[in-house]
Amino acid sequence: MDNNRPLSPPPLGDDHPPIRFHVLGTLELSRTGIGELRALLVQPKRLALFAYLVLANPSRLHRRDSLLPLFWPEATDEQARRSLRQALHFLRQAVGSDVLSSRGDDEIGVDLGAVWCDARQFEAALDGGRPEEAVDLYRGHLLEGFHVSGVAPELDQWLEGERSRLRTRAAGAVLSLAEAAERSGNGRLAVQRVRELLRIEESDEGALRRLMLLLERSGDR
């Protein structure tokens, strides 16, 4: 959505970042030593801003000017800048000043080395050829049921696009695991995987037919 400079990718090791952010399925946000960051969880627009900074793909710093029309489309430039300053001040207090990063006065982002996010780990697992780990992380669709008012349609479009993209990747991973289970003759596991696929893609007729055939082969008519 903007042409910002890329950031280095987050570490994938067991570095135990202080922030844990679950956005696949049930929304959870906590910090080591503090617990649930409820003050941010009950602020939808500021939470949406934090999620956007964390989830932007590829990870990057954002020019402040690019955030204003997304989150405060109806405000004057002065009002939007004031709201962004207040939101960033709130985020620093809520998640910790070590979590946000900046370059000068014009660019802002999140230090992904300080944030463990299930959506980013999900993609890292898939990219690393670890579909089982990825599927375990996919507990539901991206920010399912989350809604924020007073933002630009482009932000809603970005969220829906990311939700669809991750759902498609998850469905592909589960399907590959189901096919592998079938090839190995493990019908029970294949049935389990196809049921998982139907939880992700409820209207997938191909998956439903596959499930019926697997159940028939196993004698479960």
PDB file of N, CA and C in Angstrom, residues 148-214:
ATOM      1  N   VAL A 148     -13.130  -2.444  12.974  1.00  0.00           N
ATOM      2  CA  VAL A 148     -12.771  -1.117  13.451  1.00  0.00           C
ATOM      3  C   VAL A 148     -13.475  -0.105  12.562  1.00  0.00           C
ATOM      4  N   SER A 149     -14.089   0.883  13.155  1.00  0.00           N
ATOM      5  CA  SER A 149     -14.823   1.905  12.406  1.00  0.00           C
ATOM      6  C   SER A 149     -13.955   3.134  12.195  1.00  0.00           C
ATOM      7  N   GLY A 150     -14.374   3.960  11.238  1.00  0.00           N
ATOM      8  CA  GLY A 150     -13.703   5.227  11.002  1.00  0.00           C
ATOM      9  C   GLY A 150     -12.391   5.116  10.260  1.00  0.00           C
ATOM     10  N   VAL A 151     -12.173   4.009   9.545  1.00  0.00           N
ATOM     11  CA  VAL A 151     -10.955   3.849   8.767  1.00  0.00           C
ATOM     12  C   VAL A 151     -11.298   3.852   7.283  1.00  0.00           C
ATOM     13  N   ALA A 152     -10.279   3.956   6.433  1.00  0.00           N
ATOM     14  CA  ALA A 152     -10.505   4.010   4.998  1.00  0.00           C
ATOM     15  C   ALA A 152     -10.863   2.633   4.446  1.00  0.00           C
ATOM     16  N   PRO A 153     -11.643   2.575   3.362  1.00  0.00           N
ATOM     17  CA  PRO A 153     -11.954   1.286   2.734  1.00  0.00           C
ATOM     18  C   PRO A 153     -10.698   0.511   2.338  1.00  0.00           C
ATOM     19  N   GLU A 154      -9.637   1.226   2.014  1.00  0.00           N
ATOM     20  CA  GLU A 154      -8.405   0.554   1.609  1.00  0.00           C
ATOM     21  C   GLU A 154      -7.833  -0.305   2.734  1.00  0.00           C
ATOM     22  N   LEU A 155      -8.038   0.123   3.984  1.00  0.00           N
ATOM     23  CA  LEU A 155      -7.545  -0.683   5.100  1.00  0.00           C
ATOM     24  C   LEU A 155      -8.366  -1.957   5.231  1.00  0.00           C
ATOM     25  N   ASP A 156      -9.686  -1.839   5.076  1.00  0.00           N
ATOM     26  CA  ASP A 156     -10.534  -3.033   5.103  1.00  0.00           C
ATOM     27  C   ASP A 156     -10.161  -3.982   3.960  1.00  0.00           C
ATOM     28  N   GLN A 157      -9.869  -3.415   2.799  1.00  0.00           N
ATOM     29  CA  GLN A 157      -9.490  -4.229   1.644  1.00  0.00           C
ATOM     30  C   GLN A 157      -8.159  -4.939   1.904  1.00  0.00           C
ATOM     31  N   TRP A 158      -7.230  -4.232   2.527  1.00  0.00           N
ATOM     32  CA  TRP A 158      -5.948  -4.862   2.863  1.00  0.00           C
ATOM     33  C   TRP A 158      -6.160  -6.030   3.816  1.00  0.00           C
ATOM     34  N   LEU A 159      -6.981  -5.822   4.851  1.00  0.00           N
ATOM     35  CA  LEU A 159      -7.218  -6.876   5.824  1.00  0.00           C
ATOM     36  C   LEU A 159      -7.893  -8.076   5.171  1.00  0.00           C
ATOM     37  N   GLU A 160      -8.897  -7.831   4.350  1.00  0.00           N
ATOM     38  CA  GLU A 160      -9.589  -8.935   3.691  1.00  0.00           C
ATOM     39  C   GLU A 160      -8.655  -9.665   2.732  1.00  0.00           C
ATOM     40  N   GLY A 161      -7.803  -8.912   2.055  1.00  0.00           N
ATOM     41  CA  GLY A 161      -6.833  -9.542   1.160  1.00  0.00           C
ATOM     42  C   GLY A 161      -5.859 -10.431   1.906  1.00  0.00           C
ATOM     43  N   GLU A 162      -5.346  -9.948   3.042  1.00  0.00           N
ATOM     44  CA  GLU A 162      -4.424 -10.746   3.848  1.00  0.00           C
ATOM     45  C   GLU A 162      -5.130 -11.963   4.437  1.00  0.00           C
ATOM     46  N   ARG A 163      -6.367 -11.771   4.880  1.00  0.00           N
ATOM     47  CA  ARG A 163      -7.145 -12.882   5.439  1.00  0.00           C
ATOM     48  C   ARG A 163      -7.334 -13.981   4.386  1.00  0.00           C
ATOM     49  N   SER A 164      -7.697 -13.572   3.174  1.00  0.00           N
ATOM     50  CA  SER A 164      -7.902 -14.536   2.091  1.00  0.00           C
ATOM     51  C   SER A 164      -6.595 -15.230   1.717  1.00  0.00           C
ATOM     52  N   ARG A 165      -5.511 -14.469   1.660  1.00  0.00           N
ATOM     53  CA  ARG A 165      -4.220 -15.043   1.281  1.00  0.00           C
ATOM     54  C   ARG A 165      -3.752 -16.086   2.294  1.00  0.00           C
ATOM     55  N   LEU A 166      -3.871 -15.775   3.577  1.00  0.00           N
ATOM     56  CA  LEU A 166      -3.443 -16.727   4.606  1.00  0.00           C
ATOM     57  C   LEU A 166      -4.360 -17.940   4.645  1.00  0.00           C
ATOM     58  N   ARG A 167      -5.657 -17.718   4.432  1.00  0.00           N
ATOM     59  CA  ARG A 167      -6.597 -18.845   4.399  1.00  0.00           C
ATOM     60  C   ARG A 167      -6.257 -19.796   3.248  1.00  0.00           C
ATOM     61  N   THR A 168      -5.927 -19.234   2.096  1.00  0.00           N
ATOM     62  CA  THR A 168      -5.561 -20.057   0.941  1.00  0.00           C
ATOM     63  C   THR A 168      -4.286 -20.842   1.216  1.00  0.00           C
ATOM     64  N   ARG A 169      -3.307 -20.211   1.847  1.00  0.00           N
ATOM     65  CA  ARG A 169      -2.062 -20.906   2.175  1.00  0.00           C
ATOM     66  C   ARG A 169      -2.319 -22.024   3.180  1.00  0.00           C
ATOM     67  N   ALA A 170      -3.176 -21.749   4.167  1.00  0.00           N
ATOM     68  CA  ALA A 170      -3.475 -22.778   5.172  1.00  0.00           C
ATOM     69  C   ALA A 170      -4.191 -23.959   4.530  1.00  0.00           C
ATOM     70  N   ALA A 171      -5.164 -23.673   3.658  1.00  0.00           N
ATOM     71  CA  ALA A 171      -5.896 -24.750   2.990  1.00  0.00           C
ATOM     72  C   ALA A 171      -4.949 -25.591   2.138  1.00  0.00           C
ATOM     73  N   GLY A 172      -4.035 -24.944   1.443  1.00  0.00           N
ATOM     74  CA  GLY A 172      -3.070 -25.683   0.633  1.00  0.00           C
ATOM     75  C   GLY A 172      -2.178 -26.579   1.466  1.00  0.00           C
ATOM     76  N   ALA A 173      -1.774 -26.081   2.637  1.00  0.00           N
ATOM     77  CA  ALA A 173      -0.918 -26.884   3.515  1.00  0.00           C
ATOM     78  C   ALA A 173      -1.660 -28.103   4.043  1.00  0.00           C
ATOM     79  N   VAL A 174      -2.912 -27.905   4.455  1.00  0.00           N
ATOM     80  CA  VAL A 174      -3.695 -29.026   4.983  1.00  0.00           C
ATOM     81  C   VAL A 174      -3.962 -30.049   3.882  1.00  0.00           C
ATOM     82  N   LEU A 175      -4.260 -29.583   2.685  1.00  0.00           N
ATOM     83  CA  LEU A 175      -4.513 -30.499   1.573  1.00  0.00           C
ATOM     84  C   LEU A 175      -3.272 -31.336   1.267  1.00  0.00           C
ATOM     85  N   SER A 176      -2.106 -30.711   1.312  1.00  0.00           N
ATOM     86  CA  SER A 176      -0.873 -31.464   1.047  1.00  0.00           C
ATOM     87  C   SER A 176      -0.642 -32.526   2.118  1.00  0.00           C
ATOM     88  N   LEU A 177      -0.981 -32.219   3.367  1.00  0.00           N
ATOM     89  CA  LEU A 177      -0.835 -33.196   4.441  1.00  0.00           C
ATOM     90  C   LEU A 177      -1.850 -34.331   4.300  1.00  0.00           C
ATOM     91  N   ALA A 178      -3.071 -33.984   3.860  1.00  0.00           N
ATOM     92  CA  ALA A 178      -4.091 -35.013   3.635  1.00  0.00           C
ATOM     93  C   ALA A 178      -3.663 -35.957   2.528  1.00  0.00           C
ATOM     94  N   GLU A 179      -3.122 -35.400   1.456  1.00  0.00           N
ATOM     95  CA  GLU A 179      -2.673 -36.231   0.338  1.00  0.00           C
ATOM     96  C   GLU A 179      -1.506 -37.121   0.749  1.00  0.00           C
ATOM     97  N   ALA A 180      -0.602 -36.586   1.563  1.00  0.00           N
ATOM     98  CA  ALA A 180       0.524 -37.386   2.044  1.00  0.00           C
ATOM     99  C   ALA A 180       0.032 -38.542   2.914  1.00  0.00           C
ATOM    100  N   ALA A 181      -0.973 -38.260   3.761  1.00  0.00           N
ATOM    101  CA  ALA A 181      -1.531 -39.317   4.613  1.00  0.00           C
ATOM    102  C   ALA A 181      -2.201 -40.399   3.761  1.00  0.00           C
ATOM    103  N   GLU A 182      -2.893 -39.983   2.701  1.00  0.00           N
ATOM    104  CA  GLU A 182      -3.511 -40.961   1.803  1.00  0.00           C
ATOM    105  C   GLU A 182      -2.454 -41.832   1.137  1.00  0.00           C
ATOM    106  N   ARG A 183      -1.406 -41.203   0.652  1.00  0.00           N
ATOM    107  CA  ARG A 183      -0.360 -41.964  -0.044  1.00  0.00           C
ATOM    108  C   ARG A 183       0.307 -42.974   0.886  1.00  0.00           C
ATOM    109  N   SER A 184       0.409 -42.637   2.160  1.00  0.00           N
ATOM    110  CA  SER A 184       1.048 -43.538   3.117  1.00  0.00           C
ATOM    111  C   SER A 184       0.088 -44.605   3.642  1.00  0.00           C
ATOM    112  N   GLY A 185      -1.186 -44.529   3.223  1.00  0.00           N
ATOM    113  CA  GLY A 185      -2.168 -45.512   3.658  1.00  0.00           C
ATOM    114  C   GLY A 185      -2.763 -45.237   5.022  1.00  0.00           C
ATOM    115  N   ASN A 186      -2.544 -44.038   5.546  1.00  0.00           N
ATOM    116  CA  ASN A 186      -3.079 -43.679   6.862  1.00  0.00           C
ATOM    117  C   ASN A 186      -4.427 -42.986   6.666  1.00  0.00           C
ATOM    118  N   GLY A 187      -5.476 -43.808   6.481  1.00  0.00           N
ATOM    119  CA  GLY A 187      -6.795 -43.260   6.205  1.00  0.00           C
ATOM    120  C   GLY A 187      -7.346 -42.417   7.331  1.00  0.00           C
ATOM    121  N   ARG A 188      -7.072 -42.834   8.555  1.00  0.00           N
ATOM    122  CA  ARG A 188      -7.601 -42.094   9.705  1.00  0.00           C
ATOM    123  C   ARG A 188      -7.031 -40.678   9.748  1.00  0.00           C
ATOM    124  N   LEU A 189      -5.721 -40.556   9.518  1.00  0.00           N
ATOM    125  CA  LEU A 189      -5.102 -39.235   9.513  1.00  0.00           C
ATOM    126  C   LEU A 189      -5.585 -38.425   8.322  1.00  0.00           C
ATOM    127  N   ALA A 190      -5.778 -39.084   7.187  1.00  0.00           N
ATOM    128  CA  ALA A 190      -6.274 -38.376   6.006  1.00  0.00           C
ATOM    129  C   ALA A 190      -7.652 -37.779   6.282  1.00  0.00           C
ATOM    130  N   VAL A 191      -8.528 -38.551   6.942  1.00  0.00           N
ATOM    131  CA  VAL A 191      -9.852 -38.048   7.297  1.00  0.00           C
ATOM    132  C   VAL A 191      -9.726 -36.843   8.219  1.00  0.00           C
ATOM    133  N   GLN A 192      -8.852 -36.924   9.191  1.00  0.00           N
ATOM    134  CA  GLN A 192      -8.655 -35.815  10.133  1.00  0.00           C
ATOM    135  C   GLN A 192      -8.213 -34.554   9.389  1.00  0.00           C
ATOM    136  N   ARG A 193      -7.284 -34.730   8.447  1.00  0.00           N
ATOM    137  CA  ARG A 193      -6.779 -33.574   7.709  1.00  0.00           C
ATOM    138  C   ARG A 193      -7.857 -32.966   6.820  1.00  0.00           C
ATOM    139  N   VAL A 194      -8.656 -33.803   6.170  1.00  0.00           N
ATOM    140  CA  VAL A 194      -9.715 -33.260   5.307  1.00  0.00           C
ATOM    141  C   VAL A 194     -10.764 -32.541   6.150  1.00  0.00           C
ATOM    142  N   ARG A 195     -11.049 -33.052   7.342  1.00  0.00           N
ATOM    143  CA  ARG A 195     -11.968 -32.321   8.234  1.00  0.00           C
ATOM    144  C   ARG A 195     -11.386 -30.953   8.593  1.00  0.00           C
ATOM    145  N   GLU A 196     -10.079 -30.900   8.818  1.00  0.00           N
ATOM    146  CA  GLU A 196      -9.424 -29.616   9.098  1.00  0.00           C
ATOM    147  C   GLU A 196      -9.561 -28.688   7.897  1.00  0.00           C
ATOM    148  N   LEU A 197      -9.414 -29.251   6.701  1.00  0.00           N
ATOM    149  CA  LEU A 197      -9.555 -28.450   5.488  1.00  0.00           C
ATOM    150  C   LEU A 197     -10.956 -27.852   5.388  1.00  0.00           C
ATOM    151  N   LEU A 198     -11.970 -28.633   5.732  1.00  0.00           N
ATOM    152  CA  LEU A 198     -13.347 -28.148   5.672  1.00  0.00           C
ATOM    153  C   LEU A 198     -13.620 -27.089   6.736  1.00  0.00           C
ATOM    154  N   ARG A 199     -12.873 -27.113   7.836  1.00  0.00           N
ATOM    155  CA  ARG A 199     -13.031 -26.041   8.825  1.00  0.00           C
ATOM    156  C   ARG A 199     -12.466 -24.729   8.283  1.00  0.00           C
ATOM    157  N   ILE A 200     -11.456 -24.848   7.419  1.00  0.00           N
ATOM    158  CA  ILE A 200     -10.846 -23.649   6.830  1.00  0.00           C
ATOM    159  C   ILE A 200     -11.652 -23.158   5.638  1.00  0.00           C
ATOM    160  N   GLU A 201     -12.030 -24.085   4.771  1.00  0.00           N
ATOM    161  CA  GLU A 201     -12.798 -23.772   3.566  1.00  0.00           C
ATOM    162  C   GLU A 201     -14.123 -24.532   3.632  1.00  0.00           C
ATOM    163  N   GLU A 202     -15.095 -23.975   4.299  1.00  0.00           N
ATOM    164  CA  GLU A 202     -16.355 -24.672   4.568  1.00  0.00           C
ATOM    165  C   GLU A 202     -17.118 -25.034   3.299  1.00  0.00           C
ATOM    166  N   SER A 203     -16.954 -24.262   2.238  1.00  0.00           N
ATOM    167  CA  SER A 203     -17.719 -24.495   1.015  1.00  0.00           C
ATOM    168  C   SER A 203     -16.927 -25.248  -0.050  1.00  0.00           C
ATOM    169  N   ASP A 204     -15.833 -25.882   0.336  1.00  0.00           N
ATOM    170  CA  ASP A 204     -14.986 -26.607  -0.613  1.00  0.00           C
ATOM    171  C   ASP A 204     -15.652 -27.946  -0.950  1.00  0.00           C
ATOM    172  N   GLU A 205     -16.329 -27.998  -2.092  1.00  0.00           N
ATOM    173  CA  GLU A 205     -17.044 -29.217  -2.471  1.00  0.00           C
ATOM    174  C   GLU A 205     -16.079 -30.362  -2.754  1.00  0.00           C
ATOM    175  N   GLY A 206     -14.917 -30.037  -3.304  1.00  0.00           N
ATOM    176  CA  GLY A 206     -13.927 -31.073  -3.568  1.00  0.00           C
ATOM    177  C   GLY A 206     -13.467 -31.750  -2.289  1.00  0.00           C
ATOM    178  N   ALA A 207     -13.264 -30.959  -1.239  1.00  0.00           N
ATOM    179  CA  ALA A 207     -12.856 -31.523   0.049  1.00  0.00           C
ATOM    180  C   ALA A 207     -13.967 -32.376   0.639  1.00  0.00           C
ATOM    181  N   LEU A 208     -15.219 -31.931   0.468  1.00  0.00           N
ATOM    182  CA  LEU A 208     -16.346 -32.708   0.988  1.00  0.00           C
ATOM    183  C   LEU A 208     -16.449 -34.063   0.281  1.00  0.00           C
ATOM    184  N   ARG A 209     -16.270 -34.069  -1.046  1.00  0.00           N
ATOM    185  CA  ARG A 209     -16.300 -35.336  -1.786  1.00  0.00           C
ATOM    186  C   ARG A 209     -15.153 -36.241  -1.352  1.00  0.00           C
ATOM    187  N   ARG A 210     -13.977 -35.636  -1.155  1.00  0.00           N
ATOM    188  CA  ARG A 210     -12.824 -36.418  -0.707  1.00  0.00           C
ATOM    189  C   ARG A 210     -13.100 -37.049   0.652  1.00  0.00           C
ATOM    190  N   LEU A 211     -13.720 -36.280   1.567  1.00  0.00           N
ATOM    191  CA  LEU A 211     -14.037 -36.809   2.891  1.00  0.00           C
ATOM    192  C   LEU A 211     -15.006 -37.982   2.790  1.00  0.00           C
ATOM    193  N   MET A 212     -16.032 -37.853   1.946  1.00  0.00           N
ATOM    194  CA  MET A 212     -17.006 -38.928   1.791  1.00  0.00           C
ATOM    195  C   MET A 212     -16.346 -40.199   1.258  1.00  0.00           C
ATOM    196  N   LEU A 213     -15.441 -40.051   0.291  1.00  0.00           N
ATOM    197  CA  LEU A 213     -14.758 -41.224  -0.258  1.00  0.00           C
ATOM    198  C   LEU A 213     -13.850 -41.869   0.781  1.00  0.00           C
ATOM    199  N   LEU A 214     -13.157 -41.052   1.563  1.00  0.00           N
ATOM    200  CA  LEU A 214     -12.274 -41.585   2.598  1.00  0.00           C
ATOM    201  C   LEU A 214     -13.078 -42.345   3.653  1.00  0.00           C
TER     202      LEU A 214
END
